[in-house]
CSV table of C-alpha atoms and ligand atoms in Angstrom, one decimal:
chain,number,residue,atom,x,y,z
A,24,MET,CA,-0.2,-0.1,-0.1
A,25,MET,CA,2.4,2.2,1.2
A,26,LYS,CA,4.6,1.3,-1.5
A,27,LYS,CA,2.4,2.2,-4.2
A,28,LYS,CA,1.8,5.6,-2.8
A,29,ASN,CA,5.5,6.3,-2.9
A,30,TRP,CA,5.8,5.3,-6.3
A,31,LEU,CA,2.8,7.1,-7.5
A,32,SER,CA,3.9,10.3,-6.0
A,33,HIS,CA,7.5,9.9,-7.4
A,34,PHE,CA,5.6,9.5,-11.0
A,35,ASN,CA,4.0,12.6,-10.3
A,36,ILE,CA,7.1,14.4,-9.3
A,37,LEU,CA,8.8,12.9,-12.5
A,38,LYS,CA,6.0,14.2,-14.7
A,39,ILE,CA,6.2,18.0,-13.2
A,40,LEU,CA,9.9,17.6,-13.9
A,41,VAL,CA,9.3,16.3,-17.5
A,42,ILE,CA,7.1,19.3,-18.0
A,43,ASN,CA,9.2,21.9,-16.3
A,44,CYS,CA,12.2,20.6,-18.4
A,45,ALA,CA,10.3,21.1,-21.7
A,46,LEU,CA,9.0,24.6,-20.6
A,47,VAL,CA,12.6,25.7,-19.8
A,48,MET,CA,14.2,24.2,-22.9
A,49,HIS,CA,11.5,26.2,-24.9
A,50,SER,CA,11.7,29.7,-23.4
A,51,VAL,CA,8.8,31.9,-23.7
A,52,ASN,CA,9.2,34.7,-25.7
A,53,SER,CA,7.7,37.7,-23.8
A,54,ALA,CA,9.3,40.8,-25.2
A,55,TYR,CA,8.5,44.4,-26.2
A,56,PHE,CA,6.1,44.9,-29.2
A,57,SER,CA,8.8,46.2,-31.6
A,58,GLN,CA,11.1,43.0,-31.2
A,59,LEU,CA,8.1,40.8,-31.9
A,60,PHE,CA,5.6,43.0,-34.1
A,61,GLN,CA,5.7,45.8,-36.8
A,62,PRO,CA,2.9,47.9,-38.0
A,63,ASN,CA,1.2,46.7,-41.3
A,64,TRP,CA,-1.3,49.2,-41.7
A,65,ALA,CA,-1.6,52.9,-40.4
A,66,PRO,CA,1.7,53.0,-38.5
A,67,ASP,CA,0.9,56.5,-37.3
A,68,HIS,CA,-2.3,55.1,-35.5
A,69,ILE,CA,-0.1,52.9,-33.4
A,70,ALA,CA,1.6,54.3,-30.2
A,71,THR,CA,3.9,52.2,-28.2
A,72,GLN,CA,5.1,53.1,-24.7
A,73,GLY,CA,7.0,50.8,-22.6
A,74,ASP,CA,5.1,47.6,-22.7
A,75,GLN,CA,2.0,49.0,-24.0
A,76,THR,CA,0.8,49.5,-27.6
A,77,ALA,CA,-2.2,51.6,-28.5
A,78,LEU,CA,-4.2,51.1,-31.5
A,79,SER,CA,-6.5,54.1,-32.4
A,80,LEU,CA,-9.7,54.4,-34.8
A,81,ASP,CA,-10.9,57.4,-36.0
A,82,PHE,CA,-12.9,58.7,-39.2
A,83,SER,CA,-9.9,58.7,-41.4
A,84,THR,CA,-8.7,54.9,-40.9
A,85,GLY,CA,-8.3,52.2,-38.1
A,86,CYS,CA,-4.9,50.5,-37.8
A,87,GLY,CA,-3.1,47.1,-37.5
A,88,PHE,CA,0.2,45.1,-36.7
A,89,GLU,CA,1.5,41.8,-37.7
A,90,SER,CA,4.5,39.6,-36.0
A,91,LYS,CA,7.6,39.4,-37.9
A,92,LYS,CA,8.1,35.6,-37.6
A,93,LYS,CA,5.7,32.8,-38.4
A,94,TYR,CA,4.5,30.0,-36.3
A,95,LEU,CA,3.0,26.6,-36.3
A,96,PHE,CA,1.6,25.1,-33.1
A,97,GLY,CA,2.1,26.4,-29.5
A,98,LYS,CA,0.7,28.9,-27.5
A,99,ALA,CA,0.3,32.9,-28.3
A,100,SER,CA,-1.2,35.3,-25.5
A,101,ALA,CA,-1.8,38.9,-25.5
A,102,GLN,CA,-3.5,41.0,-22.6
A,103,ILE,CA,-5.9,43.2,-24.1
A,104,LYS,CA,-8.0,46.3,-22.6
A,105,LEU,CA,-11.0,47.2,-24.9
A,106,ILE,CA,-12.3,50.2,-25.7
A,107,GLN,CA,-13.9,52.1,-22.7
A,108,GLY,CA,-17.5,53.7,-22.9
A,109,ASP,CA,-18.9,53.8,-26.4
A,110,SER,CA,-17.3,51.3,-28.7
A,111,ALA,CA,-20.2,50.5,-31.0
A,112,GLY,CA,-19.5,49.6,-34.6
A,113,THR,CA,-15.7,49.0,-34.0
A,114,VAL,CA,-14.1,45.6,-34.0
A,115,THR,CA,-10.8,44.9,-32.4
A,116,ALA,CA,-9.1,41.5,-33.9
A,117,TYR,CA,-6.3,39.2,-32.4
A,118,TYR,CA,-5.6,36.6,-34.7
A,119,MET,CA,-3.3,34.3,-36.4
A,120,SER,CA,-3.3,33.7,-39.9
A,121,SER,CA,-1.3,32.3,-42.8
A,122,GLU,CA,-1.0,33.8,-46.3
A,123,GLY,CA,-2.5,32.8,-49.5
A,124,SER,CA,-6.2,32.2,-50.8
A,125,ASN,CA,-6.1,28.5,-49.2
A,126,HIS,CA,-5.2,30.4,-45.9
A,127,ASP,CA,-5.6,29.2,-42.4
A,128,GLU,CA,-6.6,31.7,-39.7
A,129,LEU,CA,-7.9,31.6,-35.8
A,130,ASP,CA,-9.5,34.5,-34.7
A,131,PHE,CA,-10.8,36.5,-31.6
A,132,GLU,CA,-12.7,39.5,-32.8
A,133,PHE,CA,-14.3,41.7,-30.0
A,134,LEU,CA,-17.3,43.5,-31.2
A,135,GLY,CA,-18.1,46.8,-29.5
A,136,ASN,CA,-21.2,48.1,-28.2
A,137,ALA,CA,-23.0,51.1,-27.0
A,138,SER,CA,-21.9,52.6,-23.8
A,139,GLY,CA,-22.7,50.3,-21.0
A,140,GLU,CA,-23.8,47.4,-23.1
A,141,PRO,CA,-21.7,44.1,-23.1
A,142,TYR,CA,-18.8,43.3,-25.9
A,143,ILE,CA,-19.4,40.0,-27.6
A,144,VAL,CA,-16.2,37.9,-28.3
A,145,GLN,CA,-16.8,36.2,-31.7
A,146,THR,CA,-14.3,33.4,-32.6
A,147,ASN,CA,-13.7,31.7,-35.8
A,148,LEU,CA,-11.6,29.4,-37.6
A,149,TYR,CA,-10.5,29.3,-41.5
A,150,ILE,CA,-9.2,26.1,-42.7
A,151,ASN,CA,-7.8,25.9,-46.2
A,152,GLY,CA,-9.5,29.4,-46.9
A,153,THR,CA,-13.1,28.3,-45.8
A,154,GLY,CA,-14.5,30.0,-42.5
A,155,ASN,CA,-17.9,30.3,-41.6
A,156,ARG,CA,-17.4,28.7,-38.0
A,157,GLU,CA,-18.3,31.6,-35.9
A,158,GLN,CA,-19.1,31.1,-32.4
A,159,ARG,CA,-20.1,34.2,-29.9
A,160,HIS,CA,-19.8,34.5,-26.3
A,161,TYR,CA,-20.4,37.2,-23.5
A,162,LEU,CA,-17.5,37.4,-21.1
A,163,TRP,CA,-17.7,36.9,-17.3
A,164,PHE,CA,-16.2,40.4,-16.6
A,165,ASP,CA,-16.1,44.0,-18.2
A,166,PRO,CA,-13.1,43.7,-20.6
A,167,THR,CA,-12.8,47.4,-21.0
A,168,MET,CA,-11.9,48.0,-17.2
A,169,ASP,CA,-8.8,45.9,-16.9
A,170,PHE,CA,-6.3,43.9,-19.2
A,171,HIS,CA,-7.2,40.2,-19.9
A,172,THR,CA,-5.3,37.5,-21.4
A,173,TYR,CA,-6.5,36.0,-24.8
A,174,SER,CA,-4.4,33.2,-25.9
A,175,PHE,CA,-4.4,30.6,-28.7
A,176,PHE,CA,-3.2,27.0,-27.8
A,177,TRP,CA,-2.6,24.8,-30.9
A,178,ASN,CA,-1.1,21.3,-31.1
A,179,ARG,CA,-2.1,18.7,-33.5
A,180,ARG,CA,-4.7,17.4,-31.5
A,181,SER,CA,-7.0,20.4,-30.9
A,182,ILE,CA,-7.3,24.3,-30.9
A,183,LEU,CA,-8.2,26.1,-27.7
A,184,PHE,CA,-9.2,29.5,-27.7
A,185,LEU,CA,-8.6,30.9,-24.1
A,186,VAL,CA,-9.6,33.8,-22.0
A,187,ASP,CA,-7.4,34.5,-18.7
A,188,ASP,CA,-6.5,30.9,-19.2
A,189,ILE,CA,-10.2,29.6,-19.3
A,190,PRO,CA,-11.1,28.0,-22.7
A,191,ILE,CA,-14.0,29.3,-24.2
A,192,ARG,CA,-14.0,27.1,-27.4
A,193,GLU,CA,-12.2,23.9,-28.6
A,194,PHE,CA,-11.7,22.8,-32.2
A,195,GLU,CA,-10.7,19.2,-32.1
A,196,ASN,CA,-8.9,17.5,-34.9
A,197,LYS,CA,-11.2,15.2,-36.7
A,198,GLU,CA,-9.6,14.6,-39.4
A,199,LYS,CA,-10.3,10.5,-38.9
A,200,LYS,CA,-13.8,11.9,-39.8
A,201,GLY,CA,-12.8,13.5,-43.0
A,202,VAL,CA,-12.8,17.5,-41.5
A,203,PRO,CA,-9.7,19.5,-42.7
A,204,TYR,CA,-7.5,20.6,-39.6
A,205,PRO,CA,-4.7,23.4,-39.9
A,206,LYS,CA,-1.5,21.9,-39.2
A,207,GLU,CA,0.8,22.7,-42.1
A,208,GLN,CA,0.8,26.2,-42.6
A,209,VAL,CA,2.5,28.7,-40.5
A,210,MET,CA,1.1,31.6,-39.1
A,211,GLY,CA,1.6,35.2,-38.4
A,212,ILE,CA,0.1,36.9,-35.3
A,213,HIS,CA,-2.0,39.7,-35.8
A,214,GLY,CA,-3.8,42.6,-33.9
A,215,SER,CA,-6.0,45.3,-35.8
A,216,LEU,CA,-8.6,47.8,-34.8
A,217,TRP,CA,-11.6,49.0,-37.6
A,218,ASN,CA,-14.8,50.2,-38.4
A,219,ALA,CA,-17.5,47.7,-38.9
A,220,ASP,CA,-20.4,49.3,-38.2
A,221,ASP,CA,-22.5,47.7,-41.2
A,222,TRP,CA,-22.6,44.4,-39.1
A,223,ALA,CA,-20.4,44.4,-35.7
A,224,THR,CA,-22.9,45.9,-33.3
A,225,GLN,CA,-26.7,44.6,-32.6
A,226,GLY,CA,-26.4,43.2,-36.2
A,227,GLY,CA,-25.3,46.4,-37.7
A,228,GLN,CA,-28.2,48.7,-36.3
A,229,VAL,CA,-26.2,50.6,-33.8
A,230,LYS,CA,-23.5,52.7,-36.0
A,231,THR,CA,-20.1,54.0,-35.1
A,232,ASN,CA,-20.8,57.5,-33.3
A,233,TRP,CA,-17.6,59.5,-34.7
A,234,SER,CA,-18.3,62.2,-32.2
A,235,ASN,CA,-16.6,59.9,-29.8
A,236,ALA,CA,-13.4,59.1,-31.8
A,237,PRO,CA,-10.4,58.3,-31.4
A,238,PHE,CA,-11.4,54.5,-30.1
A,239,VAL,CA,-8.3,53.1,-28.2
A,240,VAL,CA,-7.8,49.5,-27.7
A,241,LYS,CA,-4.7,48.7,-25.7
A,242,PHE,CA,-2.4,45.5,-26.0
A,243,GLN,CA,0.4,44.5,-23.6
A,244,SER,CA,2.4,41.6,-22.5
A,245,PHE,CA,2.6,39.3,-25.5
A,246,GLU,CA,3.8,35.8,-24.9
A,247,ILE,CA,4.7,33.5,-27.6
A,248,ASP,CA,5.9,29.9,-27.0
A,249,ALA,CA,5.5,28.3,-30.4
A,250,CYS,CA,7.4,26.8,-32.9
A,251,GLU,CA,8.9,29.7,-35.1
A,252,LEU,CA,10.1,30.3,-38.5
A,253,LEU,CA,12.2,33.3,-39.4
A,254,PRO,CA,10.5,35.0,-42.5
A,255,ASP,CA,13.2,33.6,-45.1
A,256,GLU,CA,13.7,30.4,-43.3
A,257,LYS,CA,14.3,27.5,-45.9
A,258,ASP,CA,13.2,24.5,-43.4
A,259,ASP,CA,10.1,23.1,-43.8
A,260,PRO,CA,7.9,24.0,-41.2
A,261,VAL,CA,5.9,20.9,-40.9
A,262,VAL,CA,9.6,19.1,-40.5
A,263,LYS,CA,10.8,21.5,-38.2
A,264,CYS,CA,7.5,21.8,-36.1
A,265,GLY,CA,6.5,18.2,-36.7
A,266,LYS,CA,8.5,15.9,-34.7
A,267,SER,CA,5.9,14.6,-32.2
A,268,GLY,CA,6.9,14.6,-28.7
A,269,GLN,CA,9.5,17.6,-29.2
A,270,PHE,CA,7.4,20.3,-27.9
A,271,TRP,CA,5.7,20.9,-24.7
A,272,TRP,CA,2.4,21.0,-26.4
A,273,ASP,CA,2.9,17.6,-27.7
A,274,LYS,CA,3.7,15.9,-24.2
A,275,PRO,CA,0.9,13.4,-23.1
A,276,VAL,CA,0.0,15.6,-20.0
A,277,VAL,CA,-0.9,18.5,-22.0
A,278,LYS,CA,-2.0,16.9,-25.3
A,279,GLN,CA,-5.4,16.2,-24.4
A,280,VAL,CA,-7.8,18.7,-22.7
A,281,ASN,CA,-8.1,17.5,-19.2
A,282,LYS,CA,-11.2,17.1,-16.7
A,283,GLN,CA,-10.4,20.7,-15.5
A,284,ARG,CA,-10.7,22.4,-18.9
A,285,ARG,CA,-13.8,20.0,-20.0
A,286,THR,CA,-15.6,21.5,-17.0
A,287,GLN,CA,-14.7,25.2,-17.7
A,288,LEU,CA,-15.6,24.7,-21.3
A,289,LYS,CA,-18.9,23.5,-20.2
A,290,TRP,CA,-19.2,26.4,-17.7
A,291,VAL,CA,-18.6,29.0,-20.5
A,292,ARG,CA,-21.1,27.3,-22.8
A,293,ASP,CA,-23.9,27.1,-20.4
A,294,ASN,CA,-23.5,30.7,-19.3
A,295,PHE,CA,-21.8,32.8,-21.9
A,296,LEU,CA,-22.6,31.8,-25.5
A,297,VAL,CA,-24.5,33.6,-27.7
A,298,TYR,CA,-24.3,31.9,-31.1
A,299,ASP,CA,-22.8,28.7,-32.3
A,300,TYR,CA,-22.7,28.1,-36.0
A,301,CYS,CA,-23.0,24.4,-35.4
A,302,GLN,CA,-26.9,25.2,-34.1
A,303,ASP,CA,-27.8,27.7,-37.0
A,304,ILE,CA,-29.9,25.3,-39.2
A,305,GLU,CA,-31.2,28.3,-41.0
A,306,ARG,CA,-27.9,29.1,-42.4
A,307,PHE,CA,-26.5,25.5,-43.0
A,308,SER,CA,-28.8,23.2,-44.9
A,309,GLU,CA,-26.7,20.4,-43.5
A,310,VAL,CA,-25.0,20.3,-40.3
A,311,PRO,CA,-21.2,21.2,-41.0
A,312,MET,CA,-19.0,17.8,-40.7
A,313,GLU,CA,-17.2,18.9,-37.5
A,314,CYS,CA,-20.3,19.5,-35.4
A,315,LYS,CA,-21.4,16.1,-35.6
A,316,LYS,CA,-20.6,14.3,-32.6
B,2,NAG,C1,-24.6,45.0,-27.5
B,2,NAG,O1,-25.9,45.0,-26.4
B,2,NAG,C2,-27.0,44.7,-27.0
B,2,NAG,C3,-28.2,45.0,-25.8
B,2,NAG,O2,-27.5,44.5,-24.5
B,2,NAG,C4,-27.1,43.1,-26.9
B,2,NAG,O3,-28.1,42.6,-27.2
B,2,NAG,C5,-25.8,42.5,-28.1
B,2,NAG,O4,-25.7,41.2,-27.9
B,2,NAG,C6,-24.5,43.2,-27.6
B,2,NAG,N1,-23.4,42.9,-28.6
B,2,NAG,C7,-23.1,43.3,-29.8
B,2,NAG,C8,-22.0,43.1,-30.3
B,2,NAG,O5,-24.3,43.5,-30.4
């Protein structure tokens, strides 16, 4: 009895050591904005001060940035403080995307609202150029009051969208059932802010009130812990990032969504889900393949 217990606890210690070593070997890339990113739209509307980067939108333009490197699998986080007060008509995006017409993309889109009304977080995935996989959630806090952490976790088995490390959505690899899964294209990490008052707020009914411009959203504390490729790197990303078991996100202990995460996913779904494309029978004549149990 005693022996068994000891062996078990040793095993747990070993597990922890393995995870920690994997983390140490692959150091987290937490750095100032300019080391990781560059503006790719309206640089004069992006202002960096210390760890904080402010994006602003006015009647003339929105703005955006992208990472200098591309990534395949891993975790990418940013802390974001959304527009305070009236943000109706605006969309803030934090997303990962590859290039080309058959691109893969993982999106967080924050849909603004009239003063005092709740933001909506829309998540979406494009695989081989096809999107139409929207989910919408409310948050369990006011995202305009403080910075909160929004992350993508991505391995061969599933993709998680996390808010303060609580998963709000999982997209599982169902290739065995013929559903495509993003696992070959390297993606850049992007942020942007723009006017989308034709659809964003209450279905496009509430327009951007330009007398409240500029609208400002702040990003800080980026953390990228992923398999990275330099812009001109000749290595095949699938080979470089694909060796199973090499990275912490492929280790058996993190590979699968654990029980705690399952409980969290259910809590979010039960309390904060606004819309799920999987349940939109008016939009899709046939339930999308990945929605089938
Ligand atoms: C904005 O507020 C209204 C009223 O509370 C709500 O119905 C809507 O879902 C909110 N979000 C957006 C993006 O429209």
